[in-house]
CSV table of C-alpha atoms and ligand atoms in Angstrom, one decimal:
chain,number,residue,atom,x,y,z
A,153,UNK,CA,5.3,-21.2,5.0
A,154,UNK,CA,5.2,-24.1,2.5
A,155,UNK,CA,8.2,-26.2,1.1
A,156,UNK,CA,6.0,-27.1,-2.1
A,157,UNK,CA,8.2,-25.4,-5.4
A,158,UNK,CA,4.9,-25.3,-7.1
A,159,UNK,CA,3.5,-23.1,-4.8
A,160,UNK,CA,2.5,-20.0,-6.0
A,161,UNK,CA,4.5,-16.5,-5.3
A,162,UNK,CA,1.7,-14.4,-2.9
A,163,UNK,CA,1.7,-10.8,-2.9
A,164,UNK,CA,-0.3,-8.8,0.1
A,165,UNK,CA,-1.9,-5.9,-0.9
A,166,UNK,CA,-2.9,-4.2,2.0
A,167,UNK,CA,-6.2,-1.9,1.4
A,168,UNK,CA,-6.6,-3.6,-1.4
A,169,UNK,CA,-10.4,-3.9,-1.7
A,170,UNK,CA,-10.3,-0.4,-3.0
A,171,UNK,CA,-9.3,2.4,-4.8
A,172,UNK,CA,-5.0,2.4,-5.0
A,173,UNK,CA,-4.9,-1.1,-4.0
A,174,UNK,CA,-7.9,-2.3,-5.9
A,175,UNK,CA,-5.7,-1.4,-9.1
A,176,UNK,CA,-2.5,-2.3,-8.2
A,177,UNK,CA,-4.5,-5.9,-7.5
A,178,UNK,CA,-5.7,-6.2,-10.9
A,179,UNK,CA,-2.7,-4.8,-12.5
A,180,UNK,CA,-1.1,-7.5,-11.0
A,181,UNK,CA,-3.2,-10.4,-11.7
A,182,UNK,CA,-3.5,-9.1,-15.5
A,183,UNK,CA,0.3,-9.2,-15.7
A,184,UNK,CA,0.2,-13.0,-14.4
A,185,UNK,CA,-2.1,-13.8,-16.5
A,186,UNK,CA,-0.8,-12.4,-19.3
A,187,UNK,CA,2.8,-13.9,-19.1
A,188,UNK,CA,1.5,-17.3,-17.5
A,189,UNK,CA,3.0,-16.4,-13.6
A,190,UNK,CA,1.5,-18.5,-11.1
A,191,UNK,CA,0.5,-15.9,-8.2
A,192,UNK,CA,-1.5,-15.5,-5.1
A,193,UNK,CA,-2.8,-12.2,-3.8
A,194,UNK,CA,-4.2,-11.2,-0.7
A,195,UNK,CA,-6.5,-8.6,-0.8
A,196,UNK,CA,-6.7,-7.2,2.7
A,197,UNK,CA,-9.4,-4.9,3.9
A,198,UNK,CA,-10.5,-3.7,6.7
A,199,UNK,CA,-14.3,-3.2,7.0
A,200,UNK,CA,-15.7,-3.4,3.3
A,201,UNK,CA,-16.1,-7.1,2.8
A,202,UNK,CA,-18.0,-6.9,-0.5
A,203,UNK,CA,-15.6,-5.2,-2.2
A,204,UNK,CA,-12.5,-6.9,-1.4
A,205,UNK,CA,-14.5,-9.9,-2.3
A,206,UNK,CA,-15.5,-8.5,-5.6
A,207,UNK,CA,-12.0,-7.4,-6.3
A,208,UNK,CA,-10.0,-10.3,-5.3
A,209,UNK,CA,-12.7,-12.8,-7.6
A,210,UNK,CA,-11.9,-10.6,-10.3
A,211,UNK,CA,-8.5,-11.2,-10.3
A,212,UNK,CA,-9.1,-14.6,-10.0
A,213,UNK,CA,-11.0,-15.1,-12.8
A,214,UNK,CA,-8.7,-13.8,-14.9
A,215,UNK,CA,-6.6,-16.8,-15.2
A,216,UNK,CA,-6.3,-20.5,-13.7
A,217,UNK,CA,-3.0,-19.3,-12.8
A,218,UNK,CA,-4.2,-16.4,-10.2
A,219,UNK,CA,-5.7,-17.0,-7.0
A,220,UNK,CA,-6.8,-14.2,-4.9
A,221,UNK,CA,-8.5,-14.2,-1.0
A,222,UNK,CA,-10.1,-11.7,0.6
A,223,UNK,CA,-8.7,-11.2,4.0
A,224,UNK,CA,-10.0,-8.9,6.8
A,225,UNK,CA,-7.2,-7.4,9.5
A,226,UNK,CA,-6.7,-3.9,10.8
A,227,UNK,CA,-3.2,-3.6,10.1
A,228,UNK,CA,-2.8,-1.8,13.1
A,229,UNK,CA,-3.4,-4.7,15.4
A,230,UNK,CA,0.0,-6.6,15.5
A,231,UNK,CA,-2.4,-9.7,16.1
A,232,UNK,CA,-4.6,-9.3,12.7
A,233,UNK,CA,-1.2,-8.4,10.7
A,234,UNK,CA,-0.1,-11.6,12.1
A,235,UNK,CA,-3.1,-13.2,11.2
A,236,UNK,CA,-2.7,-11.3,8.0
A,237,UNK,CA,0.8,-12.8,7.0
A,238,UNK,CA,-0.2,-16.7,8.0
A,239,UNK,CA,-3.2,-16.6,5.4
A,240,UNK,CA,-0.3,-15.9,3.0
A,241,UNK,CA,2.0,-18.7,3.9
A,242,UNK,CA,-1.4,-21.2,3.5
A,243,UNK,CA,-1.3,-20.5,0.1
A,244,UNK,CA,2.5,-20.4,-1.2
A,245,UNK,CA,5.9,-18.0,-0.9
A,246,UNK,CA,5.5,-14.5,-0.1
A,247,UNK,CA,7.0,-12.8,-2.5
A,248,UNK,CA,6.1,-8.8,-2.0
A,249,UNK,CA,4.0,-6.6,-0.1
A,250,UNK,CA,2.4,-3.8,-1.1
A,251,UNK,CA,2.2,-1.1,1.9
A,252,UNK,CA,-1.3,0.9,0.7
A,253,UNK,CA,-3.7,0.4,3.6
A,254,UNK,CA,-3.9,4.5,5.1
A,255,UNK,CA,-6.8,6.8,6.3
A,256,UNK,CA,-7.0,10.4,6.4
A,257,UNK,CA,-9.3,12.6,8.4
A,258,UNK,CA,-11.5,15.3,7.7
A,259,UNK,CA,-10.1,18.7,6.4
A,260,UNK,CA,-9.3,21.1,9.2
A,261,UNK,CA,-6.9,23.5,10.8
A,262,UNK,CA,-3.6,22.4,13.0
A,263,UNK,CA,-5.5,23.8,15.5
A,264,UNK,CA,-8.6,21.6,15.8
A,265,UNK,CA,-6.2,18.1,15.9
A,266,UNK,CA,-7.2,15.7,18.8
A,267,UNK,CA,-5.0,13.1,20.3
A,268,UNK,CA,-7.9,10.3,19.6
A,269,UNK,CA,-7.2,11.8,15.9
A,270,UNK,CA,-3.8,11.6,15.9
A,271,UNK,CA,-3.3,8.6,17.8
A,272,UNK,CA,-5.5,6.6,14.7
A,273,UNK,CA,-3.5,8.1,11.9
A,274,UNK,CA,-0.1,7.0,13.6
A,275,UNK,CA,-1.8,3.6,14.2
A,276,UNK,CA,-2.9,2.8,10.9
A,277,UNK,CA,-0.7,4.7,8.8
A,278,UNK,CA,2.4,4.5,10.5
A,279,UNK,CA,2.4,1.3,13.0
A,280,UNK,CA,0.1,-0.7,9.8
A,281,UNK,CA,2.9,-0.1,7.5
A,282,UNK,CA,5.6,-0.8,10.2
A,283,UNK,CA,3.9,-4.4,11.1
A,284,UNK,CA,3.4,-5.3,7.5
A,285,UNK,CA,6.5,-4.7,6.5
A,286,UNK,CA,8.5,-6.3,9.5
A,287,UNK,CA,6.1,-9.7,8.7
A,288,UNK,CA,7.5,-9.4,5.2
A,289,UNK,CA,10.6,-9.1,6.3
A,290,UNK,CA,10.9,-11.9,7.7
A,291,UNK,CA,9.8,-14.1,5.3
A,292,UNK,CA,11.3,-12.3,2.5
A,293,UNK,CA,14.9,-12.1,3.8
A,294,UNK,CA,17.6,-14.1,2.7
A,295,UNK,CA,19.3,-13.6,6.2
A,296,UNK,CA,16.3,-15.8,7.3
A,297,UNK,CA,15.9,-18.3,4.9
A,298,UNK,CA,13.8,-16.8,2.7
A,299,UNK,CA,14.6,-16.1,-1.0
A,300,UNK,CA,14.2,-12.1,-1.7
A,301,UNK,CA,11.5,-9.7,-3.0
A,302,UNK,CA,9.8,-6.5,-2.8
A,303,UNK,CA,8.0,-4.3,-0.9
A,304,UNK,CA,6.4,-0.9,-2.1
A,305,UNK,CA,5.3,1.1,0.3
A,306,UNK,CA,2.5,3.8,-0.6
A,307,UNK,CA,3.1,7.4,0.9
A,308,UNK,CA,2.5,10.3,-0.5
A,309,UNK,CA,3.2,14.0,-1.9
A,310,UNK,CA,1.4,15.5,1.1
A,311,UNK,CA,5.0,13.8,2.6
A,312,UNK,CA,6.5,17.1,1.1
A,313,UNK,CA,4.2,19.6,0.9
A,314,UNK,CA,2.9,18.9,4.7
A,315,UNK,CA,-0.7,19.6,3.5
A,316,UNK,CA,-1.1,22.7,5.4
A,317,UNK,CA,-4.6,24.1,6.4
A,318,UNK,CA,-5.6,20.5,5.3
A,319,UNK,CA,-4.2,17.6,7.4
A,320,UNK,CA,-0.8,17.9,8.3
A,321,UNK,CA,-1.6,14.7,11.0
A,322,UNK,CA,-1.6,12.5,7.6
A,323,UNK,CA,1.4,14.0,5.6
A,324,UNK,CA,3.0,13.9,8.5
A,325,UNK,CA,2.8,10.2,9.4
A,326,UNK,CA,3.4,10.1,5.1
A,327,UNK,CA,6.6,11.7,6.4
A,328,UNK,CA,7.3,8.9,8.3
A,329,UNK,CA,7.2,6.2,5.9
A,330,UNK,CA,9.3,7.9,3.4
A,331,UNK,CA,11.8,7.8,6.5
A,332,UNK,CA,11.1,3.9,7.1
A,333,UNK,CA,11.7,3.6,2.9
A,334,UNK,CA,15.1,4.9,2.6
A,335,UNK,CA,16.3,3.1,6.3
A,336,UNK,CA,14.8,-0.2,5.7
A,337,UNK,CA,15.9,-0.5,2.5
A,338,UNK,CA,19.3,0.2,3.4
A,339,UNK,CA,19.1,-2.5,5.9
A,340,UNK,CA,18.1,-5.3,4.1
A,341,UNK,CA,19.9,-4.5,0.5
A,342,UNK,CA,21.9,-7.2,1.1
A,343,UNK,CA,18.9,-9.8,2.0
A,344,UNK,CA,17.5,-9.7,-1.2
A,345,UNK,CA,14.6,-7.4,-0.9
A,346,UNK,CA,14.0,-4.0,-2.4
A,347,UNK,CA,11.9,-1.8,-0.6
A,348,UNK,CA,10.4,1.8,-2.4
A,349,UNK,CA,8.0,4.5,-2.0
A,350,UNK,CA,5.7,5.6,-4.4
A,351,UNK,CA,4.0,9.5,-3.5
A,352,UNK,CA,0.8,10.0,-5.4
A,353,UNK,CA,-0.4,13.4,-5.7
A,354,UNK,CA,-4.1,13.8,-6.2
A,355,UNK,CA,-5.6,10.6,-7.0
A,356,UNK,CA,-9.5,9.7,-8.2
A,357,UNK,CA,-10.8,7.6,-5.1
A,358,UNK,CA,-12.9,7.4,-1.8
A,359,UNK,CA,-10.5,8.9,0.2
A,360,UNK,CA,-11.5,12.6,-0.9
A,361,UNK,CA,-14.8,11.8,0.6
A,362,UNK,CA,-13.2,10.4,4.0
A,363,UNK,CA,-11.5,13.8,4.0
A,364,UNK,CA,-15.0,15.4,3.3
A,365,UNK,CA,-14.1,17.6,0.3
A,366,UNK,CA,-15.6,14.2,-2.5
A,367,UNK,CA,-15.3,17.0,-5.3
A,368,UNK,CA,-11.6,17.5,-4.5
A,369,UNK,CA,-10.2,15.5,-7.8
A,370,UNK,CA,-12.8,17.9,-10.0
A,371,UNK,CA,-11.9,21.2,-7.9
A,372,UNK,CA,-8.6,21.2,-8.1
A,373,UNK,CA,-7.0,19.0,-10.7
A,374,UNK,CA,-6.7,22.3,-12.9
A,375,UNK,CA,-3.9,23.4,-10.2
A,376,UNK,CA,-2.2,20.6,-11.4
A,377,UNK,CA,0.9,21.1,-14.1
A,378,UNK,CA,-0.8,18.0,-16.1
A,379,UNK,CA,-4.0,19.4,-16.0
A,380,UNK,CA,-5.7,17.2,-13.9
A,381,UNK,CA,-5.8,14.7,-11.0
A,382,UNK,CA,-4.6,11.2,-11.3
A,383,UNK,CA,-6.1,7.3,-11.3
A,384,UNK,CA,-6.0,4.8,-9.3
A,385,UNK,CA,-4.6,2.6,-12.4
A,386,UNK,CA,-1.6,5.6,-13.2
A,387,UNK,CA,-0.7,4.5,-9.7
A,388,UNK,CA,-0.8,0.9,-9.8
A,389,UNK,CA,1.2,0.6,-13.0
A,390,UNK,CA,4.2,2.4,-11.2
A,391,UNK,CA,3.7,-0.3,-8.1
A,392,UNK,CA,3.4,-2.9,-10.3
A,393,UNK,CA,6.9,-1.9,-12.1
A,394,UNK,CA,8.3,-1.2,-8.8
A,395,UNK,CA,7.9,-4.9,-7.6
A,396,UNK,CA,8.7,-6.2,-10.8
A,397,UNK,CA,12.5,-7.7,-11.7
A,398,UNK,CA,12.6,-4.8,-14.0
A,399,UNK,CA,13.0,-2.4,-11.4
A,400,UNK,CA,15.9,-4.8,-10.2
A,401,UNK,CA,18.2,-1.8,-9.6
A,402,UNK,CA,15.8,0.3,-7.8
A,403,UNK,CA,15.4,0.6,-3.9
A,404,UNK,CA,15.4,3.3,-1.3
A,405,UNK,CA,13.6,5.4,-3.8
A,406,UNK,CA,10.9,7.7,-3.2
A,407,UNK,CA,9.1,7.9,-6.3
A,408,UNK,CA,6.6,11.1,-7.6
A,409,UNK,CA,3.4,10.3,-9.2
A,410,UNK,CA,2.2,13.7,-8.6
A,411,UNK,CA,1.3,15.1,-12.8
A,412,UNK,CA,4.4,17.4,-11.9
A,413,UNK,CA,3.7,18.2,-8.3
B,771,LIG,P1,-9.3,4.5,-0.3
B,771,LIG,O1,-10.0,4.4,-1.6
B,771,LIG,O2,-10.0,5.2,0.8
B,771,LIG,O3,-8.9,3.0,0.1
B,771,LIG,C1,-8.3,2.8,1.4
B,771,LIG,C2,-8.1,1.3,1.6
B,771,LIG,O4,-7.4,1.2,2.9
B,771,LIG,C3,-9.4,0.6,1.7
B,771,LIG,O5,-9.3,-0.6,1.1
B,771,LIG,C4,-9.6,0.4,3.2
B,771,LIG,O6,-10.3,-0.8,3.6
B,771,LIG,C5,-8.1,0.2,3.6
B,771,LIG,N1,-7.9,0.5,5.1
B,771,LIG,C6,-8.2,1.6,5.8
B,771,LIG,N2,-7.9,1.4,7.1
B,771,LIG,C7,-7.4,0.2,7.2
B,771,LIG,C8,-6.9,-0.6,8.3
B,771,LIG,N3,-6.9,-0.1,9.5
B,771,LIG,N4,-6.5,-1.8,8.0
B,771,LIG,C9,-6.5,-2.4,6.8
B,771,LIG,N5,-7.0,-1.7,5.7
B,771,LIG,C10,-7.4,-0.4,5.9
B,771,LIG,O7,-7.9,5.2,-0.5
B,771,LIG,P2,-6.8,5.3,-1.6
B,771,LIG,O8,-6.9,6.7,-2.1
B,771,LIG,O9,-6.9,4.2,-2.5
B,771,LIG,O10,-5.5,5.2,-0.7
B,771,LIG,C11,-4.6,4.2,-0.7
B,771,LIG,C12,-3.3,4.7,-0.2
B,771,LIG,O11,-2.8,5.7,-1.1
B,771,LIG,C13,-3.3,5.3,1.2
B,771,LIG,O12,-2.2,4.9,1.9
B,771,LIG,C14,-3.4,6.8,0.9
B,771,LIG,O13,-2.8,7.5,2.0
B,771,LIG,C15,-2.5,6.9,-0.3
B,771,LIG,N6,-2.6,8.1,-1.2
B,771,LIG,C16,-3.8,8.4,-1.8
B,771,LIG,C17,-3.9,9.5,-2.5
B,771,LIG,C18,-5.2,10.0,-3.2
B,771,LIG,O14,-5.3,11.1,-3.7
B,771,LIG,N7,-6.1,9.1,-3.4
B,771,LIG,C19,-2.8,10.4,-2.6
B,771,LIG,C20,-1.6,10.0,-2.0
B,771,LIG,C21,-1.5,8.9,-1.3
B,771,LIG,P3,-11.9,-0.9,3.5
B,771,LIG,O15,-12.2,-1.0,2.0
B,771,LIG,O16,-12.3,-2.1,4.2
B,771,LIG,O17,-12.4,0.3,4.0
């Protein structure tokens, strides 16, 4: 990690060559640019080099003061996370991670769920998160010499509603990083860092086509109380609060972005 005090704060956004994280990257670098922050983000992907690419040079060309790079790692190999986490120390002071990388698998019944299946949602959803945030951890920790942040974790309203006849694999492993949330929080309150959830409900991205129902936003964001399903934008705005000192006050909590589900 470097000693330089001009080095810029670096935020990892994991997934963040897309959807969720692709806004919460460019909310972020507009709000450095706007009030003159000097900031580095990672964009992590895992396979879609072209867009990560695209996303992080638009955030750099938004000001002199925001660098972006692209980085590819699985954040379910504890060897690319690592890999992950140096590229940010080559560039300046972690300062927050932002817990988005996930997957989801086709629609089906409880019945039909295979361990291969299973064993990939854990992996990625579950031990991704886990790895990312233990890296930030521990360079974010006052306990071990560094000087505080934040980390946002993305989960999910599926944590709550268990997604039944749908994939109860992924709300299920959703489950489990509300449960990481609220107990690492508690853990390193006193180290400086903040860690929150935020739970999206039904959001426009890719992700509906991954699940193999790509008309699910249209189909059934009437059934939601607002009247509709969400962006990826709405989302990043409440990340981009979350990690922000005006949210100072704020950790353990699992926060709704669901249009009132
Ligand atoms: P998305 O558009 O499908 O984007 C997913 C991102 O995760 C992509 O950038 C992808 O990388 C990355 N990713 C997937 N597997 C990865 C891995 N093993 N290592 C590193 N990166 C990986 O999905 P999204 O809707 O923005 O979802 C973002 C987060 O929001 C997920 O955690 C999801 O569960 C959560 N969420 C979404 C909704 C919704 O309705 N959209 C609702 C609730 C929660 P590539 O670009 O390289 O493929």
């Amino acid at each position: 990690m470097t000693s330089d005090p001009a080095a810029p704060n670096v935020i990892v956004v994991t997934g963040g060559g897309r959807g969720i994280g692709a806004a919460t990257v460019h909310r972020l670098a507009a709000d450095a640019a706007a009030t003159g922050n000097h900031i580095h983000l990672i964009v992590n992907y895992a396979s879609d080099e072209a867009s990560a690419r695209s996303v992080a040079d638009g955030a750099g060309a938004l000001s002199d003061l925001v660098g972006a790079t692209a980085v590819r790692a699985d954040v379910s190999s504890e060897d690319d996370v690592t890999r992950l986490f140096a590229a940010a120390d080559d560039v300046g002071r972690l300062s927050g991670l932002v817990n988005n990388a996930g997957i989801v698998y086709p629609i089906g019944a409880f019945v039909d769920l295979d361990a291969e299946r299973l064993e990939r949602t854990w992996a990625v959803n579950i031990t991704g998160a886990f790895l990312c945030a233990r890296e930030a951890v521990r360079r974010l920790s006052t306990a071990h010499g560094g000087s505080g942040g934040a980390i946002v974790n993305v989960s999910s309203r599926a944590a709550s509603f268990g997604s039944p006849n749908e994939f109860v694999d992924y709300a299920a492993s959703k489950g489990a990083i509300d449960t990481m949330t609220r107990g690492l929080a508690n853990e390193v309150a006193a180290q400086g860092i903040r860690v929150n959830a935020v739970r999206p409900g039904l959001i426009d991205t890719d992700i509906h086509t991954a699940a193999g129902f790509p008309e699910r936003v249209a189909a059934l964001g009437g059934n939601v109380p607002i009247g509709r399903g969400g962006t990826a934008t709405e989302v990043a705005n409440l990340i981009a609060w979350l990690l922000s000192p005006e949210a100072s006050y704020v950790t353990g909590a699992l926060m709704d972005i669901g249009g009132g589900r």
